[in-house]
């Protein structure tokens, strides 16, 4: 028999065809079983995970497959015609995991592009493309990294994902808010326009709580062809933020007045669905209802990228979780953002590459963002609400040179300098942070908001804010880190045009932002 561990390990375990044959009856599909597309993720220098999910009837609770497991064949090639295969095999799509398939490829060559596809019941998927990371000691001339997230389905189309698919990225960091838990809405509030704007499409069911609910929500979103194109184009470095479960959850603390045991049930359902739909390694499989991975991606000697989890191990938000407020709790010495185990892991061996990046969810810059009627305040859900662990981490990273922080959550592009909260504003910065705007959340933005000038004036280390939808493209070389702020002119109708609104450069050896 195949135990769970062997199955999850996929191709790295020796799955014998006869054993699979007993488990999985042959399937012939009435409808295309690959309507959810394919994806790759979590690359290292030996391979990556390839993913698909059989769903001939995607929105049916059993996906049109009943309770039967099904055999899926996979093929991996160095050329798009698949004329020769460098890896192939079979995996089981199990009903317990919603007929998802995760195969870990681990015998590929470093720094090479591969193509992969799946075959089941005589049907063949589209092909995806992914690139292995350079070997840990390799000298690397350049890395192109896409950054995206916050893709509220109802607020806008995924046009930016379609453009991102064409960027030839080595990998794409997704900072989370892949789904939103809300029910169907006729309109959403636009902070940029200061008014309600109609949604462009609707969710098919109410706010989500159960495993079936979360599966259906992921399915609705994954049927989007622009999103599928982005996944096909490169391996994703996947994380989650709050909306994969529920708005502003914090570690073990449920939001609002939800009883803790009900929150844990909901979180377990959300985590299982997240694992099922994401191209992530077997160690992301939820344990006791929580997927709590943090991860290192090493691009040779050029870049050490650490993907953090700022949601699962944090203490509760201070100040009653009111945006733009300020209270003594933001200096609570007992607060945690990463938790000690993750923080200790992060500082170990970090700083040895030419560039060192934190890939994470909520803003690290400690910005003054008071909104009327409160004269002073911060985003208490971000690192600015957790100053003790923030300053402790920055102190522990003091010797790390060429430190860049990549963030999301804000639904706007931001760029600026990171300093400890007790540092003088004119002291050298410790890191540069690039906050990437949303793919669709917030719907079309005005670009400049009325309050931007005041925010820039109050925060001298802040260089840039832009309220439009899009993504960021990072180009990392030994000489410089370049960030291109990409935006689309609309997400409210198809065909939104892409442009680069700003380009910043951080010369190696500095923590200084230059317009490029
Ligand atoms: Fe978001």
Short mmCIF file of C-alpha atoms and ligand atoms in Angstrom, two decimals:
data_model
loop_
_atom_site.label_atom_id
_atom_site.label_comp_id
_atom_site.label_asym_id
_atom_site.label_seq_id
_atom_site.Cartn_x
_atom_site.Cartn_y
_atom_site.Cartn_z
CA UNK A 1 0.00 0.00 0.00
CA UNK A 2 1.03 3.58 -0.51
CA UNK A 3 1.10 5.58 2.66
CA UNK A 4 0.31 9.28 2.78
CA UNK A 5 3.91 10.33 3.05
CA UNK A 6 4.94 8.40 -0.04
CA UNK A 7 2.05 9.79 -2.03
CA UNK A 8 2.83 13.36 -1.05
CA UNK A 9 6.48 12.95 -1.90
CA UNK A 10 5.30 12.22 -5.44
CA UNK A 11 8.06 11.55 -7.89
CA UNK A 12 10.75 11.58 -5.26
CA UNK A 13 9.33 8.30 -3.94
CA UNK A 14 9.33 5.13 -5.98
CA UNK A 15 5.68 4.79 -6.92
CA UNK A 16 5.19 1.47 -8.61
CA UNK A 17 2.58 1.27 -11.33
CA UNK A 18 0.98 -2.01 -10.14
CA UNK A 19 0.37 -0.54 -6.70
CA UNK A 20 -1.23 2.51 -8.28
CA UNK A 21 -3.32 0.29 -10.52
CA UNK A 22 -5.06 -1.22 -7.51
CA UNK A 23 -5.86 2.23 -6.18
CA UNK A 24 -6.98 4.03 -9.26
CA UNK A 25 -9.52 2.78 -11.71
CA UNK A 26 -9.15 3.94 -15.32
CA UNK A 27 -11.17 7.07 -15.96
CA UNK A 28 -12.68 8.36 -19.16
CA UNK A 29 -13.87 11.94 -18.94
CA UNK A 30 -16.96 13.43 -20.51
CA UNK A 31 -15.52 16.93 -20.09
CA UNK A 32 -11.96 18.25 -20.07
CA UNK A 33 -10.46 17.27 -16.70
CA UNK A 34 -7.78 19.98 -16.92
CA UNK A 35 -10.01 23.07 -16.87
CA UNK A 36 -8.14 24.42 -13.83
CA UNK A 37 -4.86 24.50 -15.72
CA UNK A 38 -1.41 23.59 -14.46
CA UNK A 39 1.10 25.23 -12.15
CA UNK A 40 4.63 24.88 -10.82
CA UNK A 41 6.15 26.13 -7.60
CA UNK A 42 8.75 25.98 -4.86
CA UNK A 43 11.80 25.60 -7.14
CA UNK A 44 15.24 24.63 -5.93
CA UNK A 45 18.33 23.79 -7.98
CA UNK A 46 17.20 20.19 -8.47
CA UNK A 47 13.56 20.67 -9.37
CA UNK A 48 10.16 22.07 -8.43
CA UNK A 49 6.61 20.97 -7.75
CA UNK A 50 4.20 20.52 -10.65
CA UNK A 51 0.49 20.73 -9.97
CA UNK A 52 -2.87 20.09 -11.49
CA UNK A 53 -6.35 19.19 -10.25
CA UNK A 54 -8.73 16.96 -12.12
CA UNK A 55 -12.09 18.67 -12.46
CA UNK A 56 -14.21 17.71 -15.48
CA UNK A 57 -17.17 19.39 -13.71
CA UNK A 58 -15.20 22.03 -11.79
CA UNK A 59 -17.97 23.51 -9.66
CA UNK A 60 -19.65 20.22 -8.70
CA UNK A 61 -18.71 19.19 -5.13
CA UNK A 62 -17.23 15.90 -6.42
CA UNK A 63 -15.83 17.59 -9.56
CA UNK A 64 -17.70 15.03 -11.64
CA UNK A 65 -15.38 12.28 -10.41
CA UNK A 66 -17.25 10.77 -7.47
CA UNK A 67 -15.11 9.31 -4.70
CA UNK A 68 -12.72 7.41 -6.96
CA UNK A 69 -9.01 8.11 -7.08
CA UNK A 70 -7.63 8.59 -10.59
CA UNK A 71 -4.25 8.00 -12.17
CA UNK A 72 -2.52 10.97 -13.75
CA UNK A 73 0.56 10.74 -15.91
CA UNK A 74 3.10 13.56 -16.05
CA UNK A 75 5.79 14.38 -18.59
CA UNK A 76 8.72 16.78 -18.30
CA UNK A 77 10.88 17.94 -21.18
CA UNK A 78 13.55 20.49 -21.98
CA UNK A 79 11.72 21.47 -25.16
CA UNK A 80 8.17 22.67 -25.71
CA UNK A 81 7.49 19.92 -28.25
CA UNK A 82 8.15 17.21 -25.60
CA UNK A 83 10.14 15.28 -28.24
CA UNK A 84 12.34 13.83 -25.51
CA UNK A 85 11.40 13.46 -21.85
CA UNK A 86 13.74 14.04 -18.93
CA UNK A 87 11.20 12.88 -16.35
CA UNK A 88 7.89 11.06 -16.48
CA UNK A 89 5.72 9.03 -14.17
CA UNK A 90 2.34 8.59 -12.59
CA UNK A 91 0.65 10.10 -9.59
CA UNK A 92 -2.70 9.50 -7.92
CA UNK A 93 -5.33 12.24 -7.81
CA UNK A 94 -7.05 11.40 -4.54
CA UNK A 95 -10.62 12.40 -3.68
CA UNK A 96 -9.52 13.26 -0.12
CA UNK A 97 -7.46 16.08 -1.66
CA UNK A 98 -10.10 17.11 -4.19
CA UNK A 99 -8.29 15.21 -6.98
CA UNK A 100 -5.29 17.51 -6.76
CA UNK A 101 -1.91 16.31 -7.94
CA UNK A 102 1.40 17.52 -6.51
CA UNK A 103 4.52 15.95 -7.98
CA UNK A 104 7.94 16.96 -6.66
CA UNK A 105 10.58 16.78 -9.40
CA UNK A 106 14.00 16.44 -7.83
CA UNK A 107 16.45 15.15 -10.44
CA UNK A 108 16.62 18.07 -12.89
CA UNK A 109 19.58 20.28 -13.87
CA UNK A 110 20.16 23.65 -12.16
CA UNK A 111 19.20 26.94 -13.81
CA UNK A 112 17.34 25.38 -16.70
CA UNK A 113 13.89 25.88 -18.23
CA UNK A 114 11.58 22.84 -18.33
CA UNK A 115 8.17 22.18 -19.78
CA UNK A 116 5.65 19.89 -18.10
CA UNK A 117 2.16 18.52 -18.77
CA UNK A 118 -0.31 15.97 -17.46
CA UNK A 119 -2.32 13.20 -19.12
CA UNK A 120 -5.38 11.43 -17.71
CA UNK A 121 -8.17 9.37 -19.25
CA UNK A 122 -6.87 10.07 -22.74
CA UNK A 123 -6.95 13.85 -22.20
CA UNK A 124 -3.85 16.05 -22.12
CA UNK A 125 -3.36 19.30 -20.20
CA UNK A 126 -1.80 22.44 -21.56
CA UNK A 127 1.94 22.61 -20.96
CA UNK A 128 3.48 24.72 -18.22
CA UNK A 129 6.97 26.11 -17.98
CA UNK A 130 9.27 26.50 -14.98
CA UNK A 131 12.95 27.07 -14.30
CA UNK A 132 15.12 25.42 -11.70
CA UNK A 133 17.19 27.68 -9.45
CA UNK A 134 20.93 28.07 -10.08
CA UNK A 135 23.18 25.79 -8.02
CA UNK A 136 23.88 27.27 -4.56
CA UNK A 137 27.51 28.18 -5.34
CA UNK A 138 26.92 29.42 -8.90
CA UNK A 139 27.78 32.90 -10.09
CA UNK A 140 24.58 34.32 -11.55
CA UNK A 141 24.45 37.31 -13.91
CA UNK A 142 20.79 38.25 -13.44
CA UNK A 143 17.51 37.07 -11.91
CA UNK A 144 14.05 38.32 -12.92
CA UNK A 145 11.46 38.01 -10.19
CA UNK A 146 7.79 38.91 -10.58
CA UNK A 147 5.78 39.99 -7.52
CA UNK A 148 1.98 39.87 -7.36
CA UNK A 149 -0.97 39.34 -5.01
CA UNK A 150 -4.27 40.73 -3.68
CA UNK A 151 -6.55 39.47 -6.43
CA UNK A 152 -10.10 40.12 -5.30
CA UNK A 153 -12.08 38.38 -8.03
CA UNK A 154 -15.08 40.66 -7.75
CA UNK A 155 -13.17 43.95 -7.84
CA UNK A 156 -11.44 43.49 -11.15
CA UNK A 157 -10.22 41.32 -14.00
CA UNK A 158 -6.84 39.55 -13.81
CA UNK A 159 -5.42 41.44 -16.80
CA UNK A 160 -2.20 42.14 -14.89
CA UNK A 161 -1.64 38.38 -14.51
CA UNK A 162 -1.87 38.01 -18.30
CA UNK A 163 0.84 40.66 -18.72
CA UNK A 164 2.97 39.12 -15.96
CA UNK A 165 2.87 35.82 -17.85
CA UNK A 166 4.79 37.51 -20.67
CA UNK A 167 7.66 38.80 -18.51
CA UNK A 168 9.88 35.71 -18.71
CA UNK A 169 10.35 35.60 -14.93
CA UNK A 170 12.67 33.12 -13.24
CA UNK A 171 9.97 32.85 -10.58
CA UNK A 172 6.93 34.78 -9.34
CA UNK A 173 6.48 35.62 -5.65
CA UNK A 174 2.78 35.67 -4.68
CA UNK A 175 2.43 37.51 -1.38
CA UNK A 176 -1.12 36.31 -0.67
CA UNK A 177 -4.78 37.29 -0.73
CA UNK A 178 -5.13 34.78 -3.53
CA UNK A 179 -8.81 34.45 -2.65
CA UNK A 180 -11.11 36.63 -0.55
CA UNK A 181 -13.60 34.99 1.78
CA UNK A 182 -16.47 37.42 1.18
CA UNK A 183 -19.85 36.65 -0.32
CA UNK A 184 -21.13 38.20 -3.54
CA UNK A 185 -21.07 41.98 -3.57
CA UNK A 186 -22.75 44.42 -5.91
CA UNK A 187 -20.18 47.11 -5.10
CA UNK A 188 -16.90 47.51 -3.21
CA UNK A 189 -15.47 50.59 -1.52
CA UNK A 190 -12.64 52.23 -3.45
CA UNK A 191 -10.22 53.97 -1.07
CA UNK A 192 -8.66 55.62 -4.09
CA UNK A 193 -11.91 57.21 -5.26
CA UNK A 194 -13.51 57.52 -1.82
CA UNK A 195 -16.74 55.93 -3.01
CA UNK A 196 -18.45 52.62 -3.75
CA UNK A 197 -17.81 51.22 -7.23
CA UNK A 198 -19.75 48.35 -8.83
CA UNK A 199 -18.03 44.94 -8.89
CA UNK A 200 -17.12 43.54 -12.31
CA UNK A 201 -18.06 39.90 -11.52
CA UNK A 202 -19.67 38.01 -8.65
CA UNK A 203 -18.82 35.06 -6.48
CA UNK A 204 -21.19 32.14 -6.90
CA UNK A 205 -21.88 31.62 -3.20
CA UNK A 206 -21.98 33.38 0.18
CA UNK A 207 -19.07 33.98 2.59
CA UNK A 208 -17.02 30.81 2.87
CA UNK A 209 -16.57 28.62 5.96
CA UNK A 210 -16.45 24.91 5.07
CA UNK A 211 -13.94 22.89 3.08
CA UNK A 212 -16.45 22.67 0.19
CA UNK A 213 -16.87 26.47 0.33
CA UNK A 214 -13.14 27.15 0.17
CA UNK A 215 -12.69 24.59 -2.61
CA UNK A 216 -15.44 26.20 -4.63
CA UNK A 217 -13.92 29.67 -4.16
CA UNK A 218 -10.46 28.51 -5.26
CA UNK A 219 -12.08 26.77 -8.22
CA UNK A 220 -13.98 29.90 -9.34
CA UNK A 221 -10.76 31.85 -9.30
CA UNK A 222 -8.61 29.20 -10.88
CA UNK A 223 -10.97 28.98 -13.85
CA UNK A 224 -9.75 32.47 -14.79
CA UNK A 225 -7.61 32.11 -17.91
CA UNK A 226 -5.41 35.14 -17.18
CA UNK A 227 -4.44 33.63 -13.83
CA UNK A 228 -3.84 30.26 -15.49
CA UNK A 229 -1.47 31.95 -17.96
CA UNK A 230 0.59 33.42 -15.12
CA UNK A 231 0.85 30.01 -13.46
CA UNK A 232 1.86 28.38 -16.75
CA UNK A 233 4.65 30.90 -17.29
CA UNK A 234 6.90 30.35 -14.26
CA UNK A 235 7.20 28.66 -10.89
CA UNK A 236 5.37 30.50 -8.11
CA UNK A 237 6.77 31.12 -4.64
CA UNK A 238 3.47 30.85 -2.80
CA UNK A 239 2.52 32.33 0.50
CA UNK A 240 -0.80 33.25 2.02
CA UNK A 241 -1.94 36.30 3.92
CA UNK A 242 -5.20 36.81 5.79
CA UNK A 243 -7.99 36.48 3.20
CA UNK A 244 -7.11 32.88 2.36
CA UNK A 245 -8.82 32.27 5.72
CA UNK A 246 -10.60 35.42 6.99
CA UNK A 247 -9.78 39.14 7.14
CA UNK A 248 -6.96 40.04 9.58
CA UNK A 249 -6.74 36.74 11.45
CA UNK A 250 -3.68 36.63 13.67
CA UNK A 251 -2.10 33.34 14.68
CA UNK A 252 -4.36 31.61 17.17
CA UNK A 253 -6.52 34.70 17.70
CA UNK A 254 -9.81 34.69 15.80
CA UNK A 255 -10.99 37.99 14.36
CA UNK A 256 -13.98 39.67 15.99
CA UNK A 257 -16.02 37.63 18.44
CA UNK A 258 -15.70 34.23 16.71
CA UNK A 259 -15.26 31.44 19.29
CA UNK A 260 -11.67 30.10 19.02
CA UNK A 261 -12.77 26.52 18.30
CA UNK A 262 -14.95 27.64 15.37
CA UNK A 263 -12.10 29.77 14.02
CA UNK A 264 -9.80 26.73 14.14
CA UNK A 265 -12.35 24.66 12.19
CA UNK A 266 -12.61 27.35 9.56
CA UNK A 267 -8.86 27.81 9.37
CA UNK A 268 -8.35 24.05 8.95
CA UNK A 269 -10.82 24.01 6.03
CA UNK A 270 -9.10 27.03 4.47
CA UNK A 271 -5.63 25.53 4.90
CA UNK A 272 -6.60 22.22 3.33
CA UNK A 273 -8.08 23.99 0.31
CA UNK A 274 -5.02 26.25 0.07
CA UNK A 275 -2.69 23.25 0.05
CA UNK A 276 -4.84 21.42 -2.49
CA UNK A 277 -4.78 24.32 -4.96
CA UNK A 278 -1.22 25.59 -4.56
CA UNK A 279 1.94 24.26 -6.26
CA UNK A 280 3.74 23.79 -2.96
CA UNK A 281 5.99 21.12 -1.49
CA UNK A 282 4.79 18.28 0.74
CA UNK A 283 5.98 20.07 3.88
CA UNK A 284 3.23 22.65 3.28
CA UNK A 285 0.61 19.95 3.96
CA UNK A 286 -1.37 21.22 6.96
CA UNK A 287 -0.50 19.71 10.33
CA UNK A 288 -3.22 20.09 12.96
CA UNK A 289 -5.11 22.36 10.61
CA UNK A 290 -2.28 24.79 9.89
CA UNK A 291 0.20 25.06 7.03
CA UNK A 292 3.04 27.01 8.57
CA UNK A 293 5.91 26.90 6.13
CA UNK A 294 8.61 29.47 5.68
CA UNK A 295 11.21 28.82 3.05
CA UNK A 296 14.57 29.70 1.51
CA UNK A 297 15.09 30.10 -2.24
CA UNK A 298 18.76 30.38 -3.11
CA UNK A 299 19.63 31.81 -6.54
CA UNK A 300 23.32 30.85 -6.51
CA UNK A 301 25.58 33.43 -4.89
CA UNK A 302 23.48 36.30 -6.22
CA UNK A 303 20.31 36.12 -4.12
CA UNK A 304 19.11 34.50 -0.92
CA UNK A 305 15.33 35.00 -0.83
CA UNK A 306 13.54 34.08 2.40
CA UNK A 307 9.79 33.60 2.14
CA UNK A 308 8.27 34.49 5.51
CA UNK A 309 4.97 33.72 7.18
CA UNK A 310 3.76 36.85 8.99
CA UNK A 311 0.25 35.54 9.66
CA UNK A 312 0.35 32.12 11.34
CA UNK A 313 2.62 32.81 14.31
CA UNK A 314 1.81 36.41 15.23
CA UNK A 315 0.12 37.72 18.34
CA UNK A 316 -3.12 39.67 18.09
CA UNK A 317 -3.15 43.14 16.47
CA UNK A 318 -2.85 46.02 18.95
CA UNK A 319 -5.21 48.98 19.37
CA UNK A 320 -8.30 46.89 18.65
CA UNK A 321 -6.98 46.35 15.10
CA UNK A 322 -8.15 49.84 14.04
CA UNK A 323 -6.30 51.02 10.92
CA UNK A 324 -4.54 54.34 11.39
CA UNK A 325 -4.66 54.28 15.18
CA UNK A 326 -1.92 54.47 17.80
CA UNK A 327 -1.76 53.02 21.32
CA UNK A 328 0.96 51.90 23.79
CA UNK A 329 0.40 48.25 22.80
CA UNK A 330 2.29 48.76 19.54
CA UNK A 331 5.43 48.61 21.72
CA UNK A 332 4.27 45.51 23.62
CA UNK A 333 7.54 43.65 24.34
CA UNK A 334 5.65 40.33 24.35
CA UNK A 335 4.31 40.78 20.80
CA UNK A 336 5.43 38.44 18.03
CA UNK A 337 5.21 38.71 14.24
CA UNK A 338 7.19 35.70 12.98
CA UNK A 339 7.39 33.77 16.22
CA UNK A 340 10.77 32.90 17.70
CA UNK A 341 11.33 29.65 15.74
CA UNK A 342 10.89 31.39 12.39
CA UNK A 343 12.91 34.43 13.47
CA UNK A 344 15.81 32.22 14.60
CA UNK A 345 15.66 30.30 11.32
CA UNK A 346 15.68 33.55 9.36
CA UNK A 347 18.78 35.04 10.92
CA UNK A 348 20.76 31.78 10.66
CA UNK A 349 23.12 31.96 7.68
CA UNK A 350 21.26 34.93 6.21
CA UNK A 351 23.37 37.63 4.59
CA UNK A 352 25.90 35.48 2.74
CA UNK A 353 24.58 36.13 -0.77
CA UNK A 354 25.21 39.30 -2.75
CA UNK A 355 21.52 40.28 -2.27
CA UNK A 356 19.33 39.19 0.62
CA UNK A 357 15.58 39.50 0.32
CA UNK A 358 12.61 39.10 2.63
CA UNK A 359 9.52 37.94 0.72
CA UNK A 360 6.60 38.66 2.99
CA UNK A 361 3.05 39.90 3.38
CA UNK A 362 2.67 43.14 5.37
CA UNK A 363 4.58 46.42 5.22
CA UNK A 364 7.77 46.72 7.24
CA UNK A 365 8.21 50.50 6.92
CA UNK A 366 7.02 52.20 10.09
CA UNK A 367 4.90 54.90 8.50
CA UNK A 368 2.78 57.61 10.03
CA UNK A 369 -0.66 57.06 8.50
CA UNK A 370 -3.16 58.76 10.76
CA UNK A 371 -6.56 59.29 9.24
CA UNK A 372 -9.20 61.71 10.44
CA UNK A 373 -10.33 61.95 13.18
CA UNK A 374 -7.15 60.41 14.69
CA UNK A 375 -4.25 62.79 14.12
CA UNK A 376 -1.55 60.10 14.37
CA UNK A 377 -1.56 56.42 13.64
CA UNK A 378 -0.12 53.40 11.83
CA UNK A 379 -1.35 50.33 9.99
CA UNK A 380 -1.57 48.17 13.12
CA UNK A 381 -1.90 44.94 11.08
CA UNK A 382 1.54 45.64 9.56
CA UNK A 383 4.99 45.50 11.23
CA UNK A 384 4.32 49.06 12.46
CA UNK A 385 1.88 47.56 14.98
CA UNK A 386 4.55 45.13 16.21
CA UNK A 387 7.51 47.39 16.96
CA UNK A 388 9.22 45.14 19.51
CA UNK A 389 9.68 42.12 17.22
CA UNK A 390 10.29 44.49 14.28
CA UNK A 391 13.15 46.34 15.95
CA UNK A 392 14.53 43.11 17.40
CA UNK A 393 14.60 41.51 13.95
CA UNK A 394 16.21 44.58 12.36
CA UNK A 395 18.85 44.56 15.12
CA UNK A 396 19.54 40.88 14.46
CA UNK A 397 19.88 41.65 10.72
CA UNK A 398 22.15 44.63 11.30
CA UNK A 399 25.12 43.04 9.56
CA UNK A 400 23.12 41.91 6.50
CA UNK A 401 24.12 44.05 3.53
CA UNK A 402 22.07 44.59 0.38
CA UNK A 403 18.81 43.82 2.14
CA UNK A 404 15.57 44.24 0.17
CA UNK A 405 12.06 43.67 1.52
CA UNK A 406 9.26 42.63 -0.86
CA UNK A 407 5.75 43.13 0.44
CA UNK A 408 2.10 43.35 -0.59
CA UNK A 409 -1.21 43.89 1.19
CA UNK A 410 -1.55 47.64 0.69
CA UNK A 411 -3.25 47.62 -2.74
CA UNK A 412 -0.84 50.35 -3.84
CA UNK A 413 2.78 50.49 -5.03
CA UNK A 414 5.07 51.93 -2.36
CA UNK A 415 8.87 52.25 -2.19
CA UNK A 416 11.00 53.52 0.65
CA UNK A 417 13.60 53.03 3.32
CA UNK A 418 13.43 50.74 6.36
CA UNK A 419 14.91 51.88 9.69
CA UNK A 420 14.50 50.85 13.29
CA UNK A 421 11.81 52.85 15.04
CA UNK A 422 14.38 54.51 17.32
CA UNK A 423 16.72 55.50 14.45
CA UNK A 424 17.13 59.12 13.43
CA UNK A 425 15.33 59.79 10.12
CA UNK A 426 18.60 61.03 8.58
CA UNK A 427 20.61 57.93 9.59
CA UNK A 428 21.52 55.46 6.84
CA UNK A 429 18.66 53.12 5.96
CA UNK A 430 18.98 49.44 6.78
CA UNK A 431 16.95 48.10 3.87
CA UNK A 432 14.82 49.16 0.92
CA UNK A 433 11.23 48.00 0.80
CA UNK A 434 9.18 47.60 -2.37
CA UNK A 435 5.47 47.14 -1.75
CA UNK A 436 3.68 45.68 -4.76
CA UNK A 437 0.18 46.84 -5.63
CA UNK A 438 -2.82 44.54 -6.09
CA UNK A 439 -3.70 42.59 -9.21
CA UNK A 440 -7.36 43.62 -8.85
CA UNK A 441 -8.28 44.47 -5.22
CA UNK A 442 -9.61 48.01 -4.92
CA UNK A 443 -10.59 48.09 -8.60
CA UNK A 444 -9.25 50.90 -10.84
CA UNK A 445 -7.32 53.48 -8.86
CA UNK A 446 -6.81 57.18 -9.57
CA UNK A 447 -2.99 56.87 -9.51
CA UNK A 448 -2.48 59.74 -7.10
CA UNK A 449 -4.80 60.06 -4.11
CA UNK A 450 -5.46 63.36 -2.34
CA UNK A 451 -3.68 62.15 0.82
CA UNK A 452 -0.49 60.98 -0.91
CA UNK A 453 1.28 64.34 -0.69
CA UNK A 454 0.60 64.51 3.05
CA UNK A 455 1.79 60.90 3.63
CA UNK A 456 5.00 61.58 1.67
CA UNK A 457 5.56 64.80 3.64
CA UNK A 458 5.12 63.06 7.00
CA UNK A 459 7.41 60.13 6.12
CA UNK A 460 10.80 61.33 4.83
CA UNK A 461 12.09 57.79 4.04
CA UNK A 462 9.15 57.12 1.74
CA UNK A 463 9.87 57.80 -1.94
CA UNK A 464 6.82 56.64 -3.88
CA UNK A 465 3.12 55.74 -3.70
CA UNK A 466 0.88 54.86 -6.63
CA UNK A 467 -2.72 53.67 -6.55
CA UNK A 468 -3.20 51.57 -9.69
CA UNK A 469 -3.49 47.83 -10.29
CA UNK A 470 -0.53 45.79 -11.49
CA UNK A 471 2.59 43.99 -10.33
CA UNK A 472 6.33 44.56 -9.92
CA UNK A 473 9.19 43.17 -11.94
CA UNK A 474 12.51 42.88 -10.09
CA UNK A 475 15.78 42.50 -11.97
CA UNK A 476 18.65 41.54 -9.70
CA UNK A 477 22.27 41.73 -10.86
CA UNK A 478 25.53 41.86 -8.89
CA UNK A 479 25.60 45.64 -9.49
CA UNK A 480 22.03 46.67 -8.69
CA UNK A 481 18.49 45.72 -7.72
CA UNK A 482 16.00 47.25 -10.13
CA UNK A 483 12.25 47.43 -9.52
CA UNK A 484 9.80 48.28 -12.28
CA UNK A 485 6.35 49.34 -11.07
CA UNK A 486 3.98 47.96 -13.69
CA UNK A 487 0.38 49.13 -13.91
CA UNK A 488 -2.63 48.44 -16.13
CA UNK A 489 -4.94 51.27 -17.17
CA UNK A 490 -8.10 49.34 -16.25
CA UNK A 491 -9.23 46.10 -14.63
CA UNK A 492 -12.90 46.90 -15.24
CA UNK A 493 -13.00 45.74 -18.85
CA UNK A 494 -10.84 43.30 -20.84
CA UNK A 495 -7.69 44.38 -22.62
CA UNK A 496 -6.24 46.79 -20.03
CA UNK A 497 -2.98 48.27 -21.31
CA UNK A 498 0.27 47.80 -19.41
CA UNK A 499 2.81 50.50 -18.68
CA UNK A 500 5.78 50.99 -16.37
CA UNK A 501 4.90 53.89 -14.11
CA UNK A 502 8.21 54.08 -12.27
CA UNK A 503 11.59 52.39 -12.20
CA UNK A 504 13.84 52.36 -9.12
CA UNK A 505 17.40 51.18 -8.69
CA UNK A 506 19.26 50.21 -5.52
CA UNK A 507 23.02 50.19 -6.20
CA UNK A 508 24.76 47.25 -4.50
CA UNK A 509 26.54 48.28 -1.33
CA UNK A 510 23.92 50.90 -0.46
CA UNK A 511 20.42 51.03 0.95
CA UNK A 512 19.59 53.96 -1.29
CA UNK A 513 16.76 54.33 -3.79
CA UNK A 514 17.52 55.99 -7.11
CA UNK A 515 15.03 56.77 -9.86
CA UNK A 516 16.15 54.84 -12.92
FE1 LIG B 1 -5.53 42.27 -0.11
#
